[in-house]
PDB file of C-alpha atoms in Angstrom:
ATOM      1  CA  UNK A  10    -154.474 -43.825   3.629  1.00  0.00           C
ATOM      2  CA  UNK A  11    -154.138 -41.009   1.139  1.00  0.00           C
ATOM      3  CA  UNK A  12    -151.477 -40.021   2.967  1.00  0.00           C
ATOM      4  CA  UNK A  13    -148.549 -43.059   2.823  1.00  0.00           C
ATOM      5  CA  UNK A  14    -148.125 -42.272  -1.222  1.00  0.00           C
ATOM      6  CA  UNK A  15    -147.475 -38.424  -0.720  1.00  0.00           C
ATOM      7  CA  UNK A  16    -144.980 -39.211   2.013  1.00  0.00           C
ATOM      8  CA  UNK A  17    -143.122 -42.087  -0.522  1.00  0.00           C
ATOM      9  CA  UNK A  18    -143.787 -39.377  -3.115  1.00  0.00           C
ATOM     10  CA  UNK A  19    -141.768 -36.692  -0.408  1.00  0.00           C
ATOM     11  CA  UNK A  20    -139.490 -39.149   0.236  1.00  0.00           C
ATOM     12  CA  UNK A  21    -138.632 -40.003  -3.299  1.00  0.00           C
ATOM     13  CA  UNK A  22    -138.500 -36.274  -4.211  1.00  0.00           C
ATOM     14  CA  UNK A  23    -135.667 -35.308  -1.699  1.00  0.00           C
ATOM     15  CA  UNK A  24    -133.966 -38.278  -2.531  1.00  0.00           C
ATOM     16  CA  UNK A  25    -133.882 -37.228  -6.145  1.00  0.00           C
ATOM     17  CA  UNK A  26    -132.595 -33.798  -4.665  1.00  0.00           C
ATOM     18  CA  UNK A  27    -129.788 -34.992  -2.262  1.00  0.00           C
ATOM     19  CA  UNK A  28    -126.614 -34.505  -3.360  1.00  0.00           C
ATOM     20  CA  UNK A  29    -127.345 -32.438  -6.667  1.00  0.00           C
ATOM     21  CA  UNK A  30    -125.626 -28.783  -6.025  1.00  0.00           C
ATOM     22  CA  UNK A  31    -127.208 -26.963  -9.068  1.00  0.00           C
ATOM     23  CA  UNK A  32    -126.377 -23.323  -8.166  1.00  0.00           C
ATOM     24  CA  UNK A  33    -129.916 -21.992  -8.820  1.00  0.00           C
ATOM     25  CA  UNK A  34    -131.288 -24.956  -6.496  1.00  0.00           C
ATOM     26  CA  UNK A  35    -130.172 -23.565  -3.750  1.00  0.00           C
ATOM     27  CA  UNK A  36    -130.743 -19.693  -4.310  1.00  0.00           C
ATOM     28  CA  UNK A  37    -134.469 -19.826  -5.858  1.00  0.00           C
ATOM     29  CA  UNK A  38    -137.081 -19.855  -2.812  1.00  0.00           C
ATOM     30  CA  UNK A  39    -140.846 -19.078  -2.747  1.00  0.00           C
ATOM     31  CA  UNK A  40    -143.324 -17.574  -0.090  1.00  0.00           C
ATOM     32  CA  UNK A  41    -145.391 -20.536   1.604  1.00  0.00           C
ATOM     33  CA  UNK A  42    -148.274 -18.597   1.684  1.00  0.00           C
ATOM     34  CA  UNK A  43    -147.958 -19.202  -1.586  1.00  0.00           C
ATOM     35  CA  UNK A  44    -147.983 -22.936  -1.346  1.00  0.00           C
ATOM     36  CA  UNK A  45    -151.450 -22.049   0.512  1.00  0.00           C
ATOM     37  CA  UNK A  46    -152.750 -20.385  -2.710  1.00  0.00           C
ATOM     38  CA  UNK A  47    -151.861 -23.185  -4.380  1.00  0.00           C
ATOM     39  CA  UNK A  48    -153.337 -25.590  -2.253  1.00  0.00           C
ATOM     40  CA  UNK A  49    -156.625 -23.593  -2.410  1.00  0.00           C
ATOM     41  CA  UNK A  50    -156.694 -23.052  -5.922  1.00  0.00           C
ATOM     42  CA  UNK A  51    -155.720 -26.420  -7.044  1.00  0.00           C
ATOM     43  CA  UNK A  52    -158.277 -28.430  -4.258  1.00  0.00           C
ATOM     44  CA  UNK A  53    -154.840 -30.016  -3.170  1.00  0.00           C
ATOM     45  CA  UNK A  54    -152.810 -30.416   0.206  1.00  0.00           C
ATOM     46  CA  UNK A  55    -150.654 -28.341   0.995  1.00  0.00           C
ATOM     47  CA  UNK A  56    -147.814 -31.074   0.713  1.00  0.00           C
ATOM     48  CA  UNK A  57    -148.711 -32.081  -2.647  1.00  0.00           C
ATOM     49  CA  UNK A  58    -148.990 -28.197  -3.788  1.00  0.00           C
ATOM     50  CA  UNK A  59    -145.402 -28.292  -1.914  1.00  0.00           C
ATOM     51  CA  UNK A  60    -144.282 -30.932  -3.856  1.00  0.00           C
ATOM     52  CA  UNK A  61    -145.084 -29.747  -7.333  1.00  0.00           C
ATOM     53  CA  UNK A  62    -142.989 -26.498  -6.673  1.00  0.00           C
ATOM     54  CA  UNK A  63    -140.216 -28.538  -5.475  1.00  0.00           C
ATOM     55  CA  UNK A  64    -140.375 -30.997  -8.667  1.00  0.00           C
ATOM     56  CA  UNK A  65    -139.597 -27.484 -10.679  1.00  0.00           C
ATOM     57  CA  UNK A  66    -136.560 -26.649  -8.728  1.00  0.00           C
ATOM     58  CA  UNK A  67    -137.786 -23.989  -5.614  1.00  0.00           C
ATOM     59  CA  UNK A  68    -135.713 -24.923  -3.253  1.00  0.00           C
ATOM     60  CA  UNK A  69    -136.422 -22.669   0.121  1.00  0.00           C
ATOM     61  CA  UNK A  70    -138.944 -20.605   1.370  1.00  0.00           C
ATOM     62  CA  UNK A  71    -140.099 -17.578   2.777  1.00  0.00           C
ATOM     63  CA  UNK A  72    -142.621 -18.377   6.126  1.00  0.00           C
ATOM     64  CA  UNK A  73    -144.511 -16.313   8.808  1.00  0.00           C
ATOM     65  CA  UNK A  74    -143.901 -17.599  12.755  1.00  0.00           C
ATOM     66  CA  UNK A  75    -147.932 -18.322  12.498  1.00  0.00           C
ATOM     67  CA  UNK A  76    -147.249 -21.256  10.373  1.00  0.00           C
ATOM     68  CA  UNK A  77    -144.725 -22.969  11.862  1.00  0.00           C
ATOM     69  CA  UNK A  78    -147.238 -25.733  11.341  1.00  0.00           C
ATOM     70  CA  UNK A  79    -145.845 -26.440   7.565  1.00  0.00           C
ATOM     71  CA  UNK A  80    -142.033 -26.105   8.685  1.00  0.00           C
ATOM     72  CA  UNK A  81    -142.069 -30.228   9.270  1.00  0.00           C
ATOM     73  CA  UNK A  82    -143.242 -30.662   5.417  1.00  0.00           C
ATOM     74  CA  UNK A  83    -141.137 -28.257   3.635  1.00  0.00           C
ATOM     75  CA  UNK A  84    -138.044 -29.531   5.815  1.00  0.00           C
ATOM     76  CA  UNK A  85    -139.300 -33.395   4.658  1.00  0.00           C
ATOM     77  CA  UNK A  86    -138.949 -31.857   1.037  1.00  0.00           C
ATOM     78  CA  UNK A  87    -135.972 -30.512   0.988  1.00  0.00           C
ATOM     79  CA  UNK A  88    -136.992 -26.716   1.456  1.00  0.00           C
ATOM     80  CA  UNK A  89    -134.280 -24.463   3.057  1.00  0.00           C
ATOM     81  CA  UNK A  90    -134.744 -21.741   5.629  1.00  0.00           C
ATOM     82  CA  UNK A  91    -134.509 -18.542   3.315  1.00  0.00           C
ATOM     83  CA  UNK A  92    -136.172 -15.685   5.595  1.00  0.00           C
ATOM     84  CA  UNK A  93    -138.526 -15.353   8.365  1.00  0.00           C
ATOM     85  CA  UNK A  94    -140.758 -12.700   8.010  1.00  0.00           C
ATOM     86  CA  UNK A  95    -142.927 -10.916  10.913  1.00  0.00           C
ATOM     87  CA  UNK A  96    -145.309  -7.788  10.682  1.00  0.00           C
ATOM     88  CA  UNK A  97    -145.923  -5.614  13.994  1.00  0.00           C
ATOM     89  CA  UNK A  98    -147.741  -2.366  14.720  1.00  0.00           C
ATOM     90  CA  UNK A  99    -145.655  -0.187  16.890  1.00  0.00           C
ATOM     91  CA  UNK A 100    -148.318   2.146  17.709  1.00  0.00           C
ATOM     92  CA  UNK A 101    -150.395  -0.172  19.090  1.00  0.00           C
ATOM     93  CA  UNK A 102    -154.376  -1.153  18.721  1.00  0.00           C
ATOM     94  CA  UNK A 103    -155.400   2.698  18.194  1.00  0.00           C
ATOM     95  CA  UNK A 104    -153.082   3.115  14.850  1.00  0.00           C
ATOM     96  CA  UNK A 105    -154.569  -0.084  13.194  1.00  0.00           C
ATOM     97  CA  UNK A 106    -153.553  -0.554   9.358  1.00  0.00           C
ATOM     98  CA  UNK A 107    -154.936  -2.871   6.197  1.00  0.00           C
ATOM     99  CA  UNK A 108    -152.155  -5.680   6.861  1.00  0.00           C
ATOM    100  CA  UNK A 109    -152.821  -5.768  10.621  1.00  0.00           C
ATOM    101  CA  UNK A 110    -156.539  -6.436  10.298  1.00  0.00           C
ATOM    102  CA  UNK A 111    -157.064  -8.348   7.588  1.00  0.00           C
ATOM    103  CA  UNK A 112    -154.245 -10.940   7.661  1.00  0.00           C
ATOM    104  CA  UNK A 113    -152.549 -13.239  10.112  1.00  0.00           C
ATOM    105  CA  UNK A 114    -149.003 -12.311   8.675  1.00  0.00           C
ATOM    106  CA  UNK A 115    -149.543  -8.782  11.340  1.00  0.00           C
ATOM    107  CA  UNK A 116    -150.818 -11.274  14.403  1.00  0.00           C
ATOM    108  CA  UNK A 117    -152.670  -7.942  15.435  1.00  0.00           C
ATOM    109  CA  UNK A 118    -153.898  -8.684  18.702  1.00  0.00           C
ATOM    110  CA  UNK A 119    -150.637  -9.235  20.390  1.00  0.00           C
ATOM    111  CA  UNK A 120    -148.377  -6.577  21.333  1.00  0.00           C
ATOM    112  CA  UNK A 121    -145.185  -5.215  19.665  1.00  0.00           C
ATOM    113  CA  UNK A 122    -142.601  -6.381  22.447  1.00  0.00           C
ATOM    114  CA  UNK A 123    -144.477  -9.960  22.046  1.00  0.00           C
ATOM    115  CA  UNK A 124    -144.138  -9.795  18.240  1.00  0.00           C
ATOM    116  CA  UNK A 125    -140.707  -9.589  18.186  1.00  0.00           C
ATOM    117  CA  UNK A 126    -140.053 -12.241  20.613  1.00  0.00           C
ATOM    118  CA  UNK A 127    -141.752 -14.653  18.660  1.00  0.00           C
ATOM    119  CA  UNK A 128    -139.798 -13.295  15.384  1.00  0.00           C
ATOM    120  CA  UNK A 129    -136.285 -13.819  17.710  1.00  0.00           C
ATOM    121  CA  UNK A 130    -137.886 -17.232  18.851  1.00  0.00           C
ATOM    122  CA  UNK A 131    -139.024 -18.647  15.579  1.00  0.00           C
ATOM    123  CA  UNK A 132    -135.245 -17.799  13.820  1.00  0.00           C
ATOM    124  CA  UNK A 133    -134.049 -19.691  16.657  1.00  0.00           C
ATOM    125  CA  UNK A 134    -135.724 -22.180  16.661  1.00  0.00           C
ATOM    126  CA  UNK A 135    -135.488 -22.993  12.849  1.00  0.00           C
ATOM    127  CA  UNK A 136    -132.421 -21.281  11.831  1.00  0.00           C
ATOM    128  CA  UNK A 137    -132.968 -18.972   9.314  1.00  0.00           C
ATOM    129  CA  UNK A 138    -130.564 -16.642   8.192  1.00  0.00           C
ATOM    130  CA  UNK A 139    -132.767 -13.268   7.764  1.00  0.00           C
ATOM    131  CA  UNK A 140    -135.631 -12.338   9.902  1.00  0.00           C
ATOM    132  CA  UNK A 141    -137.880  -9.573   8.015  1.00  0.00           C
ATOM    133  CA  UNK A 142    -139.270  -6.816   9.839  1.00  0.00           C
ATOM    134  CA  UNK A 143    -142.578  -4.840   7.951  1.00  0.00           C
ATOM    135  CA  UNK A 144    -143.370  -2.406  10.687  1.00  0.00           C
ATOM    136  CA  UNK A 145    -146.717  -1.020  10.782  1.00  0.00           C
ATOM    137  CA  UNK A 146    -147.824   1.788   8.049  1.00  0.00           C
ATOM    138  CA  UNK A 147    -148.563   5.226   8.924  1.00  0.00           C
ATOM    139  CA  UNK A 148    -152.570   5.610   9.426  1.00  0.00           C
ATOM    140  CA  UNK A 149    -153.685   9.055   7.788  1.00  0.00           C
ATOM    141  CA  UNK A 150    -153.790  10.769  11.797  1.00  0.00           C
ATOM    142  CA  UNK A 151    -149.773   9.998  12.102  1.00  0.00           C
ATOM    143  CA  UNK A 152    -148.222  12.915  13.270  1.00  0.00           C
ATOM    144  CA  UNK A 153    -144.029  13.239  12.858  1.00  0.00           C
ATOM    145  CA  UNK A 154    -144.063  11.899  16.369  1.00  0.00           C
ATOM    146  CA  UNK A 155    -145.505   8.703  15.300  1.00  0.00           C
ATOM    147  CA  UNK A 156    -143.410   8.370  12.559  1.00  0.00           C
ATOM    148  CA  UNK A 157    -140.304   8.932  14.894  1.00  0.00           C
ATOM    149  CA  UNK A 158    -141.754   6.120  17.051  1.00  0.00           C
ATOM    150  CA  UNK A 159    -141.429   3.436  14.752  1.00  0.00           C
ATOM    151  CA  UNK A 160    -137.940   4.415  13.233  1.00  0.00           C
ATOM    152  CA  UNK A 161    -136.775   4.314  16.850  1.00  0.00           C
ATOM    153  CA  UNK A 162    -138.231   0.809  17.403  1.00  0.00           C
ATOM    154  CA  UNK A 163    -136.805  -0.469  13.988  1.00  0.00           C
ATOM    155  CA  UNK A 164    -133.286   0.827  15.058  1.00  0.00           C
ATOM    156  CA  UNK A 165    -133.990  -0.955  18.880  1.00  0.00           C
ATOM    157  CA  UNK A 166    -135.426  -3.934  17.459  1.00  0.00           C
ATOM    158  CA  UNK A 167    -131.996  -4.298  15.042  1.00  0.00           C
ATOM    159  CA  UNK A 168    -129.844  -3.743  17.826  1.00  0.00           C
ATOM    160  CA  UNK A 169    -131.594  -6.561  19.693  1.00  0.00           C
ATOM    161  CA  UNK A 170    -131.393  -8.609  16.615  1.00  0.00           C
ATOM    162  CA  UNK A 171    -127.637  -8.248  16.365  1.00  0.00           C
ATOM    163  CA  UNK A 172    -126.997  -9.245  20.205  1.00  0.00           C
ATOM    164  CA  UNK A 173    -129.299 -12.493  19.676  1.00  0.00           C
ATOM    165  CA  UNK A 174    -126.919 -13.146  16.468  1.00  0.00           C
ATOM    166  CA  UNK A 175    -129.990 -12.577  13.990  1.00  0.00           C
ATOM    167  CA  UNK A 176    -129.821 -10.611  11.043  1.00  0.00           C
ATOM    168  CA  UNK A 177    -133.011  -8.070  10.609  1.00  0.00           C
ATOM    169  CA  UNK A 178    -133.750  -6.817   7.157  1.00  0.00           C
ATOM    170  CA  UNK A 179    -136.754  -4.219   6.605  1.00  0.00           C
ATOM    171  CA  UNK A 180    -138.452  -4.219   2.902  1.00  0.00           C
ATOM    172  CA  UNK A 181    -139.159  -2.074   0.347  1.00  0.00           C
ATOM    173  CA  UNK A 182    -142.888  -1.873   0.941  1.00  0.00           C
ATOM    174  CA  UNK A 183    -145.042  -0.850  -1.893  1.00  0.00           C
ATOM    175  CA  UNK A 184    -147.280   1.495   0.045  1.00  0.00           C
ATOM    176  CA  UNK A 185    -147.122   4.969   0.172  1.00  0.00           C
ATOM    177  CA  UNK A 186    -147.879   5.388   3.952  1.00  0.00           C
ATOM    178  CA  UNK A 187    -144.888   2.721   5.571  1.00  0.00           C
ATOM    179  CA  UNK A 188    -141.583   4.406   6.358  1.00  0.00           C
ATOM    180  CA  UNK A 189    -140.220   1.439   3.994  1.00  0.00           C
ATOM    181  CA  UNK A 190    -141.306   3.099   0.938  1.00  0.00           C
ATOM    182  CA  UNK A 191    -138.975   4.260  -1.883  1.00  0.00           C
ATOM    183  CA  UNK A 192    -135.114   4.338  -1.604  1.00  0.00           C
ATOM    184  CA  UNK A 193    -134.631   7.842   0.398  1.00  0.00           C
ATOM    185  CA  UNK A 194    -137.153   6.496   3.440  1.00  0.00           C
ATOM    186  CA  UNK A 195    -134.984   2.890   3.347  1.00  0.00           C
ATOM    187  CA  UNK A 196    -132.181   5.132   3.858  1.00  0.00           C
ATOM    188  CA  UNK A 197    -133.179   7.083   6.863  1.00  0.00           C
ATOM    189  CA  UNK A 198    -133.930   3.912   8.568  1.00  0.00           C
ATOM    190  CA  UNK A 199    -130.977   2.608   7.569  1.00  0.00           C
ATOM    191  CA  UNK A 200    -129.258   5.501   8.865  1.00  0.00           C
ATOM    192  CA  UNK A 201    -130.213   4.525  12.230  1.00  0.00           C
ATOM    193  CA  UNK A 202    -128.679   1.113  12.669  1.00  0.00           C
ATOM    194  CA  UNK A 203    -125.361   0.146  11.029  1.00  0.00           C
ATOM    195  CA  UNK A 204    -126.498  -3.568  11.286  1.00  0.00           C
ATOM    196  CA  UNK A 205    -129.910  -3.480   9.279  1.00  0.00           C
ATOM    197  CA  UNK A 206    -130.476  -5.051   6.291  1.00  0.00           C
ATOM    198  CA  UNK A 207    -132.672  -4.740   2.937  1.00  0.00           C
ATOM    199  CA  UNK A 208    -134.742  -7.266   1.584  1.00  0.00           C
ATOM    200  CA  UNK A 209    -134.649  -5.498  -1.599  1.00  0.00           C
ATOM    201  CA  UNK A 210    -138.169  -6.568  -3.157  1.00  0.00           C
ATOM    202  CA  UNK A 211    -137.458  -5.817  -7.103  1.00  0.00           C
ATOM    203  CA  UNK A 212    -141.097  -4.561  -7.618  1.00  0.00           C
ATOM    204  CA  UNK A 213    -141.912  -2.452  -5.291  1.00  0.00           C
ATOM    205  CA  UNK A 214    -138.964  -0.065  -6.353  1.00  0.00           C
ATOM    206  CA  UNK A 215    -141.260  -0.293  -9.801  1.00  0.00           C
ATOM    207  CA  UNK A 216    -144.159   0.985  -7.558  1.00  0.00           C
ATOM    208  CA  UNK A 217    -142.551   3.583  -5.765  1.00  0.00           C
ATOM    209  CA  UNK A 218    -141.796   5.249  -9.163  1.00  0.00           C
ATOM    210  CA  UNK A 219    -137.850   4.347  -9.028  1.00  0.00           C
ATOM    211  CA  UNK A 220    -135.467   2.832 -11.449  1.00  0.00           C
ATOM    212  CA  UNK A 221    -134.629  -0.241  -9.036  1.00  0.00           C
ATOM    213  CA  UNK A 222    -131.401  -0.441 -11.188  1.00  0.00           C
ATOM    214  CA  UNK A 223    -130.491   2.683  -9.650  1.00  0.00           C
ATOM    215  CA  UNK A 224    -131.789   1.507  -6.341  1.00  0.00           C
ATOM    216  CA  UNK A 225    -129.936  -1.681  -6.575  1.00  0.00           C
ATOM    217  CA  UNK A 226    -126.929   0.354  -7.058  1.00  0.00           C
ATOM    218  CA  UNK A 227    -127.987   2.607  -4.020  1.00  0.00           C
ATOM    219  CA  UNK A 228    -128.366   0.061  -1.580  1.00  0.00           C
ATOM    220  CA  UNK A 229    -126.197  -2.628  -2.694  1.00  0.00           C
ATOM    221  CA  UNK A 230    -123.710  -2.522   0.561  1.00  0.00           C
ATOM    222  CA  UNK A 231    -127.091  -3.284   2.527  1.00  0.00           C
ATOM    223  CA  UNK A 232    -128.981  -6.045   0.536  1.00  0.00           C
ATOM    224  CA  UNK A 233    -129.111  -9.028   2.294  1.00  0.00           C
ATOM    225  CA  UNK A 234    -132.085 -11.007   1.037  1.00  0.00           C
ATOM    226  CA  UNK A 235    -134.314 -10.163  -2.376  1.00  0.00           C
ATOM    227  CA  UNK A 236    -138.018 -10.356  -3.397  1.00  0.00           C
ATOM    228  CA  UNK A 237    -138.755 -11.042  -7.042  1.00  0.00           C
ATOM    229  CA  UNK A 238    -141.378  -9.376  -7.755  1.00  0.00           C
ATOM    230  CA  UNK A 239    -142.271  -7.842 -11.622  1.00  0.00           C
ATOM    231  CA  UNK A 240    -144.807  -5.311 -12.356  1.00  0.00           C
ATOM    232  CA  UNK A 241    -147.175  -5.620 -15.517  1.00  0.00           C
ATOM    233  CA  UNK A 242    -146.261  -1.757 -16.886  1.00  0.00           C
ATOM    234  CA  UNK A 243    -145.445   1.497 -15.546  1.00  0.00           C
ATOM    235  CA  UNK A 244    -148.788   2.077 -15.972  1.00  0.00           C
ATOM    236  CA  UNK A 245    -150.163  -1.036 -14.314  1.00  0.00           C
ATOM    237  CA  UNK A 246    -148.493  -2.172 -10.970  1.00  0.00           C
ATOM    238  CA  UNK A 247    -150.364  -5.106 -11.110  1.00  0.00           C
ATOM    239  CA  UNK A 248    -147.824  -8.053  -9.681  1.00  0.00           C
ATOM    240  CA  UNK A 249    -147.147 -10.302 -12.632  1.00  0.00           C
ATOM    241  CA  UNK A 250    -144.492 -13.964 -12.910  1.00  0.00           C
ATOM    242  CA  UNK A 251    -140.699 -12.242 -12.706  1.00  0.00           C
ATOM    243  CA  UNK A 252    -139.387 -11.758 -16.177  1.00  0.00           C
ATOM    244  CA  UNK A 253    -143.019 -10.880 -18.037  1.00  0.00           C
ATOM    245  CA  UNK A 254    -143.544  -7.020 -16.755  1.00  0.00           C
ATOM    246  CA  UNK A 255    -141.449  -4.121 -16.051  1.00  0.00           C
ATOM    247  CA  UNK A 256    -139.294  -4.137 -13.246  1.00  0.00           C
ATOM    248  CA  UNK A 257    -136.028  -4.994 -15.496  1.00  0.00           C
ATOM    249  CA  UNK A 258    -135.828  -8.208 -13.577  1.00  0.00           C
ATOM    250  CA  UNK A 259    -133.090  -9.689 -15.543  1.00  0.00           C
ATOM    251  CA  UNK A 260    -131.022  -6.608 -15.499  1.00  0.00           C
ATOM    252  CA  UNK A 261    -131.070  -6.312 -11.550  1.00  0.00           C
ATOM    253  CA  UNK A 262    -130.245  -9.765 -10.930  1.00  0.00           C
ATOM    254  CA  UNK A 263    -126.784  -9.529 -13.032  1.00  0.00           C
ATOM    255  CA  UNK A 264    -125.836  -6.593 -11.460  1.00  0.00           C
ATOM    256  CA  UNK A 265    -126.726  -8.384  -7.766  1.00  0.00           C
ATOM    257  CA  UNK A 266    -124.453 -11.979  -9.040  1.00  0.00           C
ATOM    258  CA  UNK A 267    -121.777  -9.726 -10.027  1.00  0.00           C
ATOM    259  CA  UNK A 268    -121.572  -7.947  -7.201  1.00  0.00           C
ATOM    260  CA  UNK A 269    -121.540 -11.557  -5.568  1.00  0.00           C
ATOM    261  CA  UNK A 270    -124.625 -11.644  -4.124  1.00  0.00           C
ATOM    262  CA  UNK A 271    -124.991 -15.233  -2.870  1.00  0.00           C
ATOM    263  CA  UNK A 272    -128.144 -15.387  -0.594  1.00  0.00           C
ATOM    264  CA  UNK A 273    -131.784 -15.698  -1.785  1.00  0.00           C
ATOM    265  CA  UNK A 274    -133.934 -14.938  -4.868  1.00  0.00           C
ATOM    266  CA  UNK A 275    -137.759 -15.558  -3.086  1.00  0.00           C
ATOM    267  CA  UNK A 276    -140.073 -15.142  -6.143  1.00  0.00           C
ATOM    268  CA  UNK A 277    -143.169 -13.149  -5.396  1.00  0.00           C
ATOM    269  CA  UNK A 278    -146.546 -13.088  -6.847  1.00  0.00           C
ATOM    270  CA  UNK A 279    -149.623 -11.901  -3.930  1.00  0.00           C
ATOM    271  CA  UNK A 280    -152.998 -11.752  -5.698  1.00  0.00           C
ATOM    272  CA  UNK A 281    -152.107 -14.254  -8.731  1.00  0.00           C
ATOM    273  CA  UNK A 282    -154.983 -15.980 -10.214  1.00  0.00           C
ATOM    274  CA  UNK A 283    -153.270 -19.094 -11.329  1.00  0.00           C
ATOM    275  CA  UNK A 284    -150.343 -18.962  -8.689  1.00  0.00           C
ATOM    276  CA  UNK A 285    -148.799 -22.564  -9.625  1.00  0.00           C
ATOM    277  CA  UNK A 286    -148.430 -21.245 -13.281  1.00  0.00           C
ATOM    278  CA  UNK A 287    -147.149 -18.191 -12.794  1.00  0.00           C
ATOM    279  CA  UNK A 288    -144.511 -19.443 -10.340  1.00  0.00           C
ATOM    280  CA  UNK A 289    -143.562 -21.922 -13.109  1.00  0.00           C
ATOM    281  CA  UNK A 290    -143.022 -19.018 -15.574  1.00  0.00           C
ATOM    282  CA  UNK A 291    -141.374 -17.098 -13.065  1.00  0.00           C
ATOM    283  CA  UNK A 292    -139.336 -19.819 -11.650  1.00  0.00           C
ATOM    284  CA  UNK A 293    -138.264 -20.530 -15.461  1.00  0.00           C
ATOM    285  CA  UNK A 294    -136.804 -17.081 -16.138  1.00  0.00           C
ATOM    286  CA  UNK A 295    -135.361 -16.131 -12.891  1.00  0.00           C
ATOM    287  CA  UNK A 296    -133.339 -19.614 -13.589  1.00  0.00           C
ATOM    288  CA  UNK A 297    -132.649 -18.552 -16.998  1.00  0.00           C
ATOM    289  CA  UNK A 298    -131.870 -15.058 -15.675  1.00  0.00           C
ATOM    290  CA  UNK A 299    -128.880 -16.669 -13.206  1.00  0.00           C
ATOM    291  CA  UNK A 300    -127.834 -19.724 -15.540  1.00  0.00           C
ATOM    292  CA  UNK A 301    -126.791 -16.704 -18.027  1.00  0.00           C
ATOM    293  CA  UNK A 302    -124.101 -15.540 -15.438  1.00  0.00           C
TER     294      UNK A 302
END
């Protein structure tokens, strides 16, 4: 029974957002992984954690082909499509990293070829504009060859992308081993493949030790999709609500409106203690952040 009043209260909230064309409505998303923090930490559904963050104006979301599951609710809600996001290990089960392992996000156990047929399948299946590759990080035996392997299968997997009609983006991945890391190794990659794309994650820039001003301004003819993610200090990368640490959120997200940047601002917070708060507060000051342009 519990759940007829969350579907009138879903019903009722996309009601409330059909036809409104707020600017920020449409550009402010949030991962649904997320929405499973939320869920967790609140001893909620995940449609009523769902509909909170839709009640403060999130309006699309970021979401892994493994949970396709919660596609039905966020469409019922109003959600958009923002970015599909896959991780795959190109070296295979001997090379083995942290994400792999310990998370669904890398679906380890299958191989890379099926990995990115379920990335192509998923975006075609639900439309989204961007699908996110985070290829595998070097383990600490890589040799140059292995390195070489997985630019090569970036570049392949892009020119796949663009013959299916999808758009691939690659990250700015806040570890030190992935190929991802920093503005120069974003570069080589996209070196390789005049049709990739940056998901330019704000934060991580912070982490790799880089003005992402200057990064922004590096990159800019690339960026296709952005991650809001702050840092506490330069001394503390700790992942903290966009607009409270370090990562000169405000400042990057002029320079991307003005440059006419009109895709999506996902706001990013892995680890957060008291996720639906801090996407409030973040939600609050990235919308400041754009209403000020």
């Amino acid at each position: 029974m519990r759940m007829i009043p969350l579907l009138i209260t879903a019903f009722l909230t996309l009601l409330s957002c059909t036809g409104q064309e707020h600017v920020e409505e449409k550009k402010i998303s949030v991962f649904a992984v997320h929405i499973n923090t939320i869920a967790q930490q609140e001893n909620i559904s995940f449609t009523e954690a769902a509909i909170k963050l839709r009640e403060m104006g999130y309006a699309g979301a970021d979401v892994y082909p493994y949970q396709e599951n919660v596609i039905p609710i966020l469409d019922n809600l109003g959600f958009g499509h923002s970015c599909a996001i896959v991780h795959i290990n190109y070296l295979g089960a001997e090379h083995v990293d942290t994400i792999d392992t310990n998370s669904a996000r890398g679906f380890f156990r299958a191989g890379w070829g099926d990995l990115e047929e379920a990335g192509i399948n998923f975006v075609k299946r639900h439309g989204y504009p961007h699908l996110m590759l985070v290829p595998n990080t070097l383990p600490q035996n890589a040799t140059p060859e292995d390195a070489e392997t997985i630019r090569q299968h970036v570049a392949d997997f892009a020119a796949r992308c663009q013959a299916e009609g999808i758009d691939l983006v690659v990250e700015s991945f806040d570890n030190k081993a992935s190929l991802c890391y920093g503005t120069e190794r974003l570069q080589d990659l996209l070196s390789r493949s005049k049709s990739l794309g940056v998901a330019f994650d704000i934060g991580n820039f912070t982490f790799a030790g880089e003005d992402p001003v200057e990064a922004f301004e590096t990159l800019k003819g690339r960026v296709r999709h952005v991650h809001v993610k702050d840092r506490a200090s330069l001394d503390d990368m700790t992942p903290v609500p966009a607009g409270t640490g370090c990562s000169k959120i405000e400042t990057v997200l002029q320079k991307m409106e003005d440059r006419g940047y009109d895709g999506w601002y996902t706001i990013e917070i892995f680890g957060s203690k008291q996720m639906l708060k801090d996407l409030e507060t973040a939600y609050s000051n990235v919308k400041s952040f754009l209403d000020g342009r």
